mmCIF file of C-alpha atoms and ligand atoms in Angstrom:
data_model
loop_
_atom_site.group_PDB
_atom_site.id
_atom_site.type_symbol
_atom_site.label_atom_id
_atom_site.label_comp_id
_atom_site.label_asym_id
_atom_site.label_seq_id
_atom_site.Cartn_x
_atom_site.Cartn_y
_atom_site.Cartn_z
ATOM 1 C CA MET A 2 -0.097 -0.223 -0.044
ATOM 2 C CA LYS A 3 0.871 3.664 -1.140
ATOM 3 C CA VAL A 4 0.347 6.845 1.121
ATOM 4 C CA GLU A 5 -1.354 8.994 -1.254
ATOM 5 C CA LEU A 6 -0.399 12.857 -0.392
ATOM 6 C CA LYS A 7 -3.236 15.175 -0.415
ATOM 7 C CA LEU A 8 -1.508 18.168 0.744
ATOM 8 C CA LEU A 9 -2.756 21.974 1.221
ATOM 9 C CA PRO A 10 -1.029 24.720 -0.818
ATOM 10 C CA ALA A 11 1.564 26.605 1.235
ATOM 11 C CA GLU A 12 -0.589 29.486 1.618
ATOM 12 C CA LYS A 13 -3.394 27.323 3.281
ATOM 13 C CA ARG A 14 -1.378 26.013 6.181
ATOM 14 C CA GLY A 15 -1.313 26.998 9.598
ATOM 15 C CA ARG A 16 1.515 28.079 11.645
ATOM 16 C CA LEU A 17 2.730 27.815 14.955
ATOM 17 C CA THR A 18 2.222 31.310 16.904
ATOM 18 C CA ASN A 19 3.282 31.763 20.520
ATOM 19 C CA GLN A 20 5.475 28.600 20.981
ATOM 20 C CA SER A 21 6.138 29.515 24.636
ATOM 21 C CA ASN A 22 2.397 29.088 25.948
ATOM 22 C CA LEU A 23 1.440 25.971 24.295
ATOM 23 C CA PRO A 24 -1.850 24.120 26.119
ATOM 24 C CA PHE A 25 -2.017 20.419 25.962
ATOM 25 C CA GLY A 26 -4.042 18.913 23.206
ATOM 26 C CA ARG A 27 -5.930 21.734 21.715
ATOM 27 C CA ILE A 28 -3.894 22.656 19.124
ATOM 28 C CA PHE A 29 -3.803 20.499 15.524
ATOM 29 C CA THR A 30 -1.447 20.442 12.497
ATOM 30 C CA ASP A 31 -2.668 21.340 9.296
ATOM 31 C CA HIS A 32 -2.930 17.388 8.067
ATOM 32 C CA MET A 33 -3.918 14.046 9.136
ATOM 33 C CA PHE A 34 -2.638 10.278 8.251
ATOM 34 C CA TYR A 35 -6.026 8.245 7.346
ATOM 35 C CA MET A 36 -6.840 4.869 6.207
ATOM 36 C CA PHE A 37 -9.742 2.458 6.552
ATOM 37 C CA TYR A 38 -10.805 -1.555 6.499
ATOM 38 C CA ARG A 39 -13.477 -3.572 5.474
ATOM 39 C CA GLU A 40 -13.683 -7.205 6.329
ATOM 40 C CA GLY A 41 -12.767 -9.476 3.487
ATOM 41 C CA GLU A 42 -11.033 -6.244 1.774
ATOM 42 C CA GLY A 43 -8.463 -5.301 4.451
ATOM 43 C CA TRP A 44 -6.453 -1.596 5.232
ATOM 44 C CA GLN A 45 -7.150 0.764 2.106
ATOM 45 C CA GLY A 46 -7.169 4.113 1.095
ATOM 46 C CA ALA A 47 -3.884 5.293 2.654
ATOM 47 C CA CYS A 48 -3.591 9.115 2.557
ATOM 48 C CA ILE A 49 -1.911 12.230 4.438
ATOM 49 C CA LYS A 50 -4.959 14.712 4.065
ATOM 50 C CA PRO A 51 -6.059 18.207 5.726
ATOM 51 C CA TYR A 52 -6.908 17.862 9.193
ATOM 52 C CA GLU A 53 -10.681 17.699 8.961
ATOM 53 C CA PRO A 54 -13.826 16.210 11.112
ATOM 54 C CA ILE A 55 -15.086 13.008 10.448
ATOM 55 C CA CYS A 56 -17.968 12.033 9.563
ATOM 56 C CA LEU A 57 -19.864 9.018 10.871
ATOM 57 C CA ASP A 58 -23.350 6.547 10.897
ATOM 58 C CA PRO A 59 -25.185 7.541 14.350
ATOM 59 C CA ALA A 60 -25.145 3.628 14.502
ATOM 60 C CA ALA A 61 -21.399 3.383 14.378
ATOM 61 C CA VAL A 62 -19.926 0.627 17.087
ATOM 62 C CA VAL A 63 -17.632 2.974 18.630
ATOM 63 C CA PHE A 64 -20.458 5.444 19.655
ATOM 64 C CA HIS A 65 -22.299 2.591 21.507
ATOM 65 C CA TYR A 66 -20.051 -0.147 22.648
ATOM 66 C CA SER A 67 -16.584 1.991 22.472
ATOM 67 C CA GLN A 68 -14.730 -0.687 20.567
ATOM 68 C CA THR A 69 -11.393 2.076 20.141
ATOM 69 C CA ILE A 70 -7.891 1.926 20.716
ATOM 70 C CA PHE A 71 -5.069 4.856 21.086
ATOM 71 C CA GLU A 72 -1.591 5.267 21.165
ATOM 72 C CA GLY A 73 0.622 8.273 22.596
ATOM 73 C CA LEU A 74 3.993 8.863 21.732
ATOM 74 C CA LYS A 75 6.009 12.401 20.667
ATOM 75 C CA ALA A 76 8.280 13.966 18.155
ATOM 76 C CA TYR A 77 11.040 16.142 19.710
ATOM 77 C CA TYR A 78 13.179 18.974 18.071
ATOM 78 C CA GLY A 79 16.520 17.657 18.712
ATOM 79 C CA VAL A 80 19.587 20.097 19.598
ATOM 80 C CA ASP A 81 20.986 19.151 16.249
ATOM 81 C CA GLY A 82 18.088 20.309 14.800
ATOM 82 C CA ARG A 83 16.878 16.836 13.724
ATOM 83 C CA ILE A 84 13.496 15.311 14.783
ATOM 84 C CA ARG A 85 13.472 12.561 16.964
ATOM 85 C CA LEU A 86 10.756 9.610 17.943
ATOM 86 C CA PHE A 87 11.588 7.527 20.971
ATOM 87 C CA ARG A 88 11.005 4.028 20.618
ATOM 88 C CA PRO A 89 7.955 4.388 18.065
ATOM 89 C CA GLU A 90 8.278 0.649 17.266
ATOM 90 C CA ARG A 91 7.042 0.133 20.934
ATOM 91 C CA ASN A 92 4.057 2.011 20.601
ATOM 92 C CA MET A 93 3.007 0.319 17.127
ATOM 93 C CA ALA A 94 3.841 -3.142 18.839
ATOM 94 C CA ARG A 95 1.322 -2.036 21.623
ATOM 95 C CA LEU A 96 -0.969 -0.627 19.452
ATOM 96 C CA ASN A 97 -1.649 -4.219 17.672
ATOM 97 C CA ARG A 98 -1.499 -5.563 21.238
ATOM 98 C CA SER A 99 -4.551 -3.664 21.922
ATOM 99 C CA ALA A 100 -6.001 -4.219 18.851
ATOM 100 C CA ARG A 101 -5.929 -8.214 19.415
ATOM 101 C CA ARG A 102 -7.727 -7.591 22.810
ATOM 102 C CA MET A 103 -10.657 -5.604 21.566
ATOM 103 C CA CYS A 104 -11.074 -7.912 18.554
ATOM 104 C CA MET A 105 -9.856 -5.376 15.952
ATOM 105 C CA PRO A 106 -7.620 -5.627 12.988
ATOM 106 C CA GLU A 107 -4.184 -5.232 13.519
ATOM 107 C CA VAL A 108 -2.114 -3.077 11.009
ATOM 108 C CA ASP A 109 1.049 -3.467 9.268
ATOM 109 C CA GLU A 110 3.528 -1.849 11.832
ATOM 110 C CA ASP A 111 6.224 -1.096 9.243
ATOM 111 C CA PHE A 112 4.058 0.345 7.336
ATOM 112 C CA VAL A 113 2.074 2.638 10.186
ATOM 113 C CA LEU A 114 5.406 3.707 11.515
ATOM 114 C CA GLN A 115 6.402 4.675 8.013
ATOM 115 C CA ALA A 116 3.190 6.616 7.459
ATOM 116 C CA LEU A 117 3.701 8.320 10.770
ATOM 117 C CA LYS A 118 7.357 9.507 10.437
ATOM 118 C CA GLN A 119 5.901 10.740 6.517
ATOM 119 C CA LEU A 120 3.249 12.867 8.659
ATOM 120 C CA VAL A 121 5.679 14.292 11.001
ATOM 121 C CA TYR A 122 7.980 15.128 8.138
ATOM 122 C CA VAL A 123 5.366 17.019 6.197
ATOM 123 C CA GLU A 124 4.270 18.719 9.350
ATOM 124 C CA ARG A 125 7.743 19.390 10.543
ATOM 125 C CA GLU A 126 7.178 23.337 11.114
ATOM 126 C CA TRP A 127 4.995 22.443 13.343
ATOM 127 C CA VAL A 128 7.446 20.439 15.783
ATOM 128 C CA PRO A 129 8.403 23.041 18.540
ATOM 129 C CA LYS A 130 11.521 23.919 19.296
ATOM 130 C CA GLU A 131 11.798 25.040 22.899
ATOM 131 C CA LYS A 132 13.227 23.211 25.174
ATOM 132 C CA GLY A 133 10.820 20.669 26.744
ATOM 133 C CA SER A 134 8.235 20.939 24.265
ATOM 134 C CA ALA A 135 7.448 18.369 21.624
ATOM 135 C CA LEU A 136 4.978 17.448 18.561
ATOM 136 C CA TYR A 137 2.327 15.060 20.493
ATOM 137 C CA ILE A 138 1.276 12.344 17.983
ATOM 138 C CA ARG A 139 -2.198 10.377 18.203
ATOM 139 C CA PRO A 140 -2.933 7.159 16.209
ATOM 140 C CA LEU A 141 -6.309 6.086 16.821
ATOM 141 C CA MET A 142 -8.802 3.193 15.705
ATOM 142 C CA MET A 143 -12.153 2.804 16.157
ATOM 143 C CA GLY A 144 -15.348 0.380 14.735
ATOM 144 C CA THR A 145 -17.278 2.436 12.126
ATOM 145 C CA GLU A 146 -19.629 -0.130 10.937
ATOM 146 C CA ALA A 147 -23.567 0.785 11.439
ATOM 147 C CA PHE A 148 -24.772 -1.941 13.386
ATOM 148 C CA LEU A 149 -26.238 -1.795 16.953
ATOM 149 C CA GLY A 150 -25.948 -5.723 17.729
ATOM 150 C CA VAL A 151 -22.770 -5.885 20.283
ATOM 151 C CA LYS A 152 -20.062 -8.000 17.635
ATOM 152 C CA PRO A 153 -16.803 -6.767 16.334
ATOM 153 C CA SER A 154 -17.393 -3.980 14.008
ATOM 154 C CA ALA A 155 -16.669 -5.282 9.992
ATOM 155 C CA GLU A 156 -15.420 -1.797 9.509
ATOM 156 C CA TYR A 157 -12.597 0.353 10.723
ATOM 157 C CA ILE A 158 -11.033 3.659 10.423
ATOM 158 C CA PHE A 159 -7.338 4.678 11.797
ATOM 159 C CA PHE A 160 -5.791 7.510 11.800
ATOM 160 C CA ILE A 161 -2.822 9.780 13.539
ATOM 161 C CA ILE A 162 -3.435 13.271 14.327
ATOM 162 C CA LEU A 163 -0.429 15.308 15.852
ATOM 163 C CA SER A 164 -0.700 18.331 18.415
ATOM 164 C CA PRO A 165 2.534 20.636 19.163
ATOM 165 C CA VAL A 166 2.514 20.875 22.924
ATOM 166 C CA GLY A 167 4.594 22.684 25.418
ATOM 167 C CA ALA A 168 7.142 21.828 28.259
ATOM 168 C CA TYR A 169 5.499 19.642 30.970
ATOM 169 C CA TYR A 170 7.185 21.234 33.594
ATOM 170 C CA LYS A 171 7.051 25.062 33.526
ATOM 171 C CA GLU A 172 7.466 25.922 37.007
ATOM 172 C CA GLY A 173 9.990 23.325 37.755
ATOM 173 C CA PHE A 174 10.374 19.766 38.191
ATOM 174 C CA ASN A 175 8.303 19.992 41.384
ATOM 175 C CA PRO A 176 6.449 16.849 43.194
ATOM 176 C CA ILE A 177 2.904 16.395 42.598
ATOM 177 C CA LYS A 178 -0.269 15.176 45.799
ATOM 178 C CA ILE A 179 -1.527 11.885 44.891
ATOM 179 C CA TYR A 180 -4.958 10.662 46.300
ATOM 180 C CA VAL A 181 -5.486 6.939 46.833
ATOM 181 C CA THR A 182 -8.725 5.515 46.347
ATOM 182 C CA ASP A 183 -10.281 2.605 48.050
ATOM 183 C CA LYS A 184 -13.593 3.473 46.543
ATOM 184 C CA TYR A 185 -13.078 3.408 43.190
ATOM 185 C CA VAL A 186 -11.359 0.604 40.772
ATOM 186 C CA ARG A 187 -9.593 0.896 37.442
ATOM 187 C CA ALA A 188 -9.137 -2.331 36.016
ATOM 188 C CA ALA A 189 -10.108 -5.976 37.112
ATOM 189 C CA PRO A 190 -7.706 -9.204 36.656
ATOM 190 C CA GLY A 191 -9.495 -10.172 32.937
ATOM 191 C CA GLY A 192 -10.544 -7.367 31.867
ATOM 192 C CA VAL A 193 -8.749 -4.470 29.472
ATOM 193 C CA GLY A 194 -6.608 -2.688 32.192
ATOM 194 C CA ASP A 195 -3.345 -3.571 30.341
ATOM 195 C CA VAL A 196 -5.414 -2.069 26.634
ATOM 196 C CA LYS A 197 -5.332 1.761 25.557
ATOM 197 C CA THR A 198 -8.807 1.685 25.291
ATOM 198 C CA GLY A 199 -10.949 4.477 25.530
ATOM 199 C CA GLY A 200 -13.381 2.922 28.056
ATOM 200 C CA ASN A 201 -10.579 2.852 30.919
ATOM 201 C CA TYR A 202 -10.157 6.527 30.702
ATOM 202 C CA ALA A 203 -14.190 7.533 30.774
ATOM 203 C CA ALA A 204 -14.179 4.738 33.834
ATOM 204 C CA SER A 205 -11.695 6.824 35.521
ATOM 205 C CA LEU A 206 -12.799 10.597 35.290
ATOM 206 C CA MET A 207 -15.256 10.339 38.523
ATOM 207 C CA ALA A 208 -12.562 9.087 40.858
ATOM 208 C CA SER A 209 -9.908 11.765 39.392
ATOM 209 C CA GLU A 210 -12.416 14.579 39.559
ATOM 210 C CA GLU A 211 -13.050 13.943 43.057
ATOM 211 C CA ALA A 212 -9.275 13.898 44.021
ATOM 212 C CA LYS A 213 -9.185 17.309 42.348
ATOM 213 C CA LYS A 214 -11.772 18.647 44.371
ATOM 214 C CA LEU A 215 -9.411 18.213 47.640
ATOM 215 C CA VAL A 216 -6.408 19.323 45.252
ATOM 216 C CA TYR A 217 -4.863 16.185 44.491
ATOM 217 C CA THR A 218 -3.263 16.297 40.984
ATOM 218 C CA GLN A 219 -3.930 12.460 40.013
ATOM 219 C CA VAL A 220 -5.605 9.195 41.343
ATOM 220 C CA LEU A 221 -3.345 5.953 42.714
ATOM 221 C CA TRP A 222 -5.221 2.970 41.851
ATOM 222 C CA LEU A 223 -5.319 -0.264 44.087
ATOM 223 C CA ASP A 224 -5.989 -3.909 42.457
ATOM 224 C CA ALA A 225 -9.952 -4.576 42.270
ATOM 225 C CA VAL A 226 -9.846 -7.498 44.054
ATOM 226 C CA GLU A 227 -8.309 -6.924 47.483
ATOM 227 C CA ARG A 228 -7.853 -3.071 47.139
ATOM 228 C CA ARG A 229 -4.557 -3.594 48.657
ATOM 229 C CA TYR A 230 -1.487 -3.602 46.451
ATOM 230 C CA VAL A 231 -0.639 -0.708 44.236
ATOM 231 C CA GLU A 232 -1.727 -0.666 40.355
ATOM 232 C CA GLU A 233 -0.568 2.663 38.484
ATOM 233 C CA VAL A 234 -1.202 6.442 39.061
ATOM 234 C CA GLY A 235 -3.724 8.192 36.194
ATOM 235 C CA THR A 236 -2.186 8.048 32.882
ATOM 236 C CA MET A 237 1.606 6.690 34.634
ATOM 237 C CA ASN A 238 2.924 3.751 35.983
ATOM 238 C CA ILE A 239 4.531 4.272 39.543
ATOM 239 C CA PHE A 240 8.055 3.283 40.967
ATOM 240 C CA PHE A 241 9.017 3.250 44.475
ATOM 241 C CA TYR A 242 12.870 3.550 45.479
ATOM 242 C CA PHE A 243 12.872 1.894 48.889
ATOM 243 C CA GLU A 244 16.742 1.813 50.760
ATOM 244 C CA ASP A 245 18.477 -0.150 48.057
ATOM 245 C CA GLU A 246 15.595 -1.560 45.826
ATOM 246 C CA LEU A 247 13.713 0.486 43.083
ATOM 247 C CA ALA A 248 10.260 -1.255 42.933
ATOM 248 C CA THR A 249 7.222 -1.304 40.428
ATOM 249 C CA PRO A 250 4.289 -3.121 40.348
ATOM 250 C CA ALA A 251 4.615 -6.364 38.181
ATOM 251 C CA LEU A 252 2.548 -6.385 34.873
ATOM 252 C CA THR A 253 -0.129 -8.758 35.516
ATOM 253 C CA GLY A 254 -3.020 -7.671 33.197
ATOM 254 C CA THR A 255 -4.449 -4.784 34.892
ATOM 255 C CA ILE A 256 -1.598 -2.171 34.278
ATOM 256 C CA LEU A 257 -0.914 -0.229 31.285
ATOM 257 C CA PRO A 258 2.982 -1.816 29.803
ATOM 258 C CA GLY A 259 4.595 1.802 29.955
ATOM 259 C CA ILE A 260 7.322 2.406 27.374
ATOM 260 C CA THR A 261 8.588 4.785 29.966
ATOM 261 C CA ARG A 262 8.423 2.116 32.227
ATOM 262 C CA GLU A 263 10.080 -0.407 30.573
ATOM 263 C CA SER A 264 12.933 2.259 29.783
ATOM 264 C CA VAL A 265 13.382 3.047 33.352
ATOM 265 C CA ILE A 266 13.750 -0.395 34.266
ATOM 266 C CA GLN A 267 16.337 -0.972 31.685
ATOM 267 C CA MET A 268 18.443 2.311 32.496
ATOM 268 C CA ALA A 269 18.139 1.511 36.420
ATOM 269 C CA ARG A 270 19.614 -1.796 36.129
ATOM 270 C CA ASP A 271 22.164 -0.843 33.751
ATOM 271 C CA TRP A 272 23.197 1.559 36.715
ATOM 272 C CA GLY A 273 23.393 -1.088 39.052
ATOM 273 C CA LEU A 274 20.150 -0.641 41.124
ATOM 274 C CA ARG A 275 18.461 -3.586 42.183
ATOM 275 C CA VAL A 276 14.874 -3.173 40.154
ATOM 276 C CA SER A 277 11.719 -5.765 40.941
ATOM 277 C CA GLU A 278 8.776 -5.783 39.024
ATOM 278 C CA ARG A 279 6.335 -7.274 41.968
ATOM 279 C CA ARG A 280 3.255 -6.844 44.284
ATOM 280 C CA ILE A 281 3.736 -3.739 46.171
ATOM 281 C CA SER A 282 0.933 -2.995 49.444
ATOM 282 C CA ILE A 283 -0.285 0.037 49.497
ATOM 283 C CA GLU A 284 0.477 -0.304 53.785
ATOM 284 C CA GLU A 285 4.461 -1.255 52.951
ATOM 285 C CA VAL A 286 4.191 2.198 50.924
ATOM 286 C CA LEU A 287 2.840 4.202 53.600
ATOM 287 C CA SER A 288 4.669 2.419 56.491
ATOM 288 C CA SER A 289 8.317 3.135 54.544
ATOM 289 C CA ALA A 290 7.170 6.604 53.739
ATOM 290 C CA GLU A 291 6.708 6.690 57.631
ATOM 291 C CA SER A 292 10.014 5.148 58.605
ATOM 292 C CA GLY A 293 12.013 7.204 55.886
ATOM 293 C CA ARG A 294 12.895 3.671 53.814
ATOM 294 C CA LEU A 295 10.843 5.029 51.158
ATOM 295 C CA LYS A 296 13.177 7.304 49.680
ATOM 296 C CA GLU A 297 11.189 8.281 46.363
ATOM 297 C CA CYS A 298 8.515 7.814 44.522
ATOM 298 C CA PHE A 299 7.549 8.962 41.169
ATOM 299 C CA GLY A 300 5.449 7.840 37.916
ATOM 300 C CA THR A 301 6.484 7.284 34.713
ATOM 301 C CA GLY A 302 4.549 8.204 31.054
ATOM 302 C CA THR A 303 5.368 10.025 28.093
ATOM 303 C CA ALA A 304 3.134 13.493 28.750
ATOM 304 C CA ALA A 305 5.487 14.243 31.969
ATOM 305 C CA VAL A 306 8.245 11.790 31.480
ATOM 306 C CA ILE A 307 9.068 11.431 34.900
ATOM 307 C CA SER A 308 6.888 13.068 37.620
ATOM 308 C CA PRO A 309 8.265 12.874 40.977
ATOM 309 C CA VAL A 310 5.201 12.340 43.830
ATOM 310 C CA GLY A 311 5.793 14.082 46.966
ATOM 311 C CA TRP A 312 2.171 13.702 49.157
ATOM 312 C CA LEU A 313 0.024 10.390 49.266
ATOM 313 C CA ALA A 314 -3.186 10.813 50.794
ATOM 314 C CA TYR A 315 -5.438 7.593 52.060
ATOM 315 C CA LYS A 316 -8.028 7.414 54.412
ATOM 316 C CA GLY A 317 -7.797 10.713 55.368
ATOM 317 C CA ARG A 318 -4.410 10.988 56.211
ATOM 318 C CA GLU A 319 -1.388 12.467 54.198
ATOM 319 C CA TYR A 320 1.986 11.166 53.825
ATOM 320 C CA VAL A 321 4.938 12.894 52.947
ATOM 321 C CA ILE A 322 7.732 11.111 50.720
ATOM 322 C CA ASN A 323 11.126 12.837 50.771
ATOM 323 C CA GLN A 324 9.964 15.975 52.700
ATOM 324 C CA GLY A 325 8.120 16.702 49.209
ATOM 325 C CA GLN A 326 11.105 17.208 47.565
ATOM 326 C CA THR A 327 12.022 15.873 44.489
ATOM 327 C CA GLY A 328 14.755 12.891 44.906
ATOM 328 C CA PRO A 329 17.881 12.722 43.121
ATOM 329 C CA LEU A 330 16.836 9.192 41.115
ATOM 330 C CA ALA A 331 13.635 10.952 39.543
ATOM 331 C CA ARG A 332 16.197 14.005 38.707
ATOM 332 C CA LYS A 333 19.158 11.494 36.882
ATOM 333 C CA LEU A 334 16.013 9.468 35.295
ATOM 334 C CA PHE A 335 14.514 12.455 33.607
ATOM 335 C CA GLU A 336 17.755 14.321 32.716
ATOM 336 C CA GLU A 337 19.087 11.268 31.039
ATOM 337 C CA LEU A 338 15.669 9.985 29.186
ATOM 338 C CA THR A 339 15.116 14.075 28.120
ATOM 339 C CA GLY A 340 18.578 14.030 27.041
ATOM 340 C CA ILE A 341 18.303 10.998 24.952
ATOM 341 C CA GLN A 342 15.181 12.294 23.560
ATOM 342 C CA TYR A 343 16.384 15.879 22.648
ATOM 343 C CA GLY A 344 19.798 14.517 21.469
ATOM 344 C CA SER A 345 22.062 15.794 23.866
ATOM 345 C CA ARG A 346 23.041 13.003 25.238
ATOM 346 C CA PRO A 347 24.118 9.749 23.648
ATOM 347 C CA ASP A 348 21.523 6.853 22.794
ATOM 348 C CA PRO A 349 23.308 4.053 23.809
ATOM 349 C CA TYR A 350 20.232 1.445 23.547
ATOM 350 C CA GLY A 351 19.394 2.727 20.170
ATOM 351 C CA TRP A 352 16.303 4.185 21.145
ATOM 352 C CA ILE A 353 15.717 6.918 18.641
ATOM 353 C CA GLN A 354 14.485 6.885 15.135
ATOM 354 C CA PHE A 355 15.032 10.210 13.046
ATOM 355 C CA VAL A 356 12.569 12.114 10.913
ATOM 356 C CA PRO A 357 12.869 11.746 7.829
HETATM 357 C C1 PLP B 10 -0.426 5.611 28.460
HETATM 358 C C2 PLP B 10 -0.474 5.108 29.851
HETATM 359 C C3 PLP B 10 0.791 4.833 30.700
HETATM 360 C C4 PLP B 10 1.978 5.278 29.602
HETATM 361 O O1 PLP B 10 2.798 4.584 29.050
HETATM 362 P P1 PLP B 10 3.974 5.333 28.227
HETATM 363 O O2 PLP B 10 3.774 4.152 27.371
HETATM 364 O O3 PLP B 10 5.184 5.412 29.115
HETATM 365 O O4 PLP B 10 3.373 6.694 27.912
HETATM 366 C C5 PLP B 10 0.536 4.361 31.479
HETATM 367 N N1 PLP B 10 -0.484 4.200 32.041
HETATM 368 C C6 PLP B 10 -1.552 4.230 31.650
HETATM 369 C C7 PLP B 10 -3.058 4.023 32.103
HETATM 370 C C8 PLP B 10 -1.591 4.608 29.970
HETATM 371 O O5 PLP B 10 -2.914 5.028 29.415
#
């Protein structure tokens, strides 16, 4: 399959104005990648075309039963002026893993990655140049067949849109406050907690709205069975640095397998840290916070890279971690990962792919 180019003439294209105050996910570039699928025919019609609304039948499967998956990654404007992607092949692999779980058709990973790079290249003027800013890339697939029965859709669309985003840490690399909920759960064993599918995020809204009212930034989820073991936080995986061990919950099917998580585990092991993927109870976390055995806590994800956690609230009590300060391990991981992403540090793992 070839990607057909239907590009806007130069005078009809927008421009990135006011680079220093980019909100998250509200500005979109001029073009999008698009293709569609029909059972028995496969993927077809691949094109890069002007960004435009999508017209769907009101009976489309996605509106009623949420058969939809997405991905999230970024293109970085490097210190040498070259545009970099961070482990995009991992996002393509996860997209297909999500597709299988949601009974959706897989895509050709190499083809979609090439198309993604082509789109970013077409929109290269939209990649913000300020430190910490990036071009957020959102691939998405949904079932579009017009049919009210509950079964996998026979038709799908897949698209990629791009959004220039500002630096996550505008006011410094400061710890956030997290609310540990024992009232709501995010994902149950056997469910779709390890899939980037829309419904997971709709289901999480009420818990995070309640946490925000209490001025906490995000929710830390506990396991659905015992409401005891830590899972993840908002749209980030979570790490605890106990004394001489960096621990993170194991991927048991209810946690999203983050690419930042995977990268942090690998780097920390190479730095000689003992890293474990295991069950971590909330009692262990809180008693360690009190005794000082818990030296640091941080979230990991594409948006923030590393997000230090300074406070945890649980059952009406607040626990402080590292006196509410960013710890040296979180800082080192942040500097190393962003250094690789923006090309100011070497890329010993071959994690970077260039555009074009
Ligand atoms: C996307 C996501 C993450 C982080 O994944 P990255 O690949 O590191 O960006 C973690 N948890 C949830 C629920 C997510 O949706």
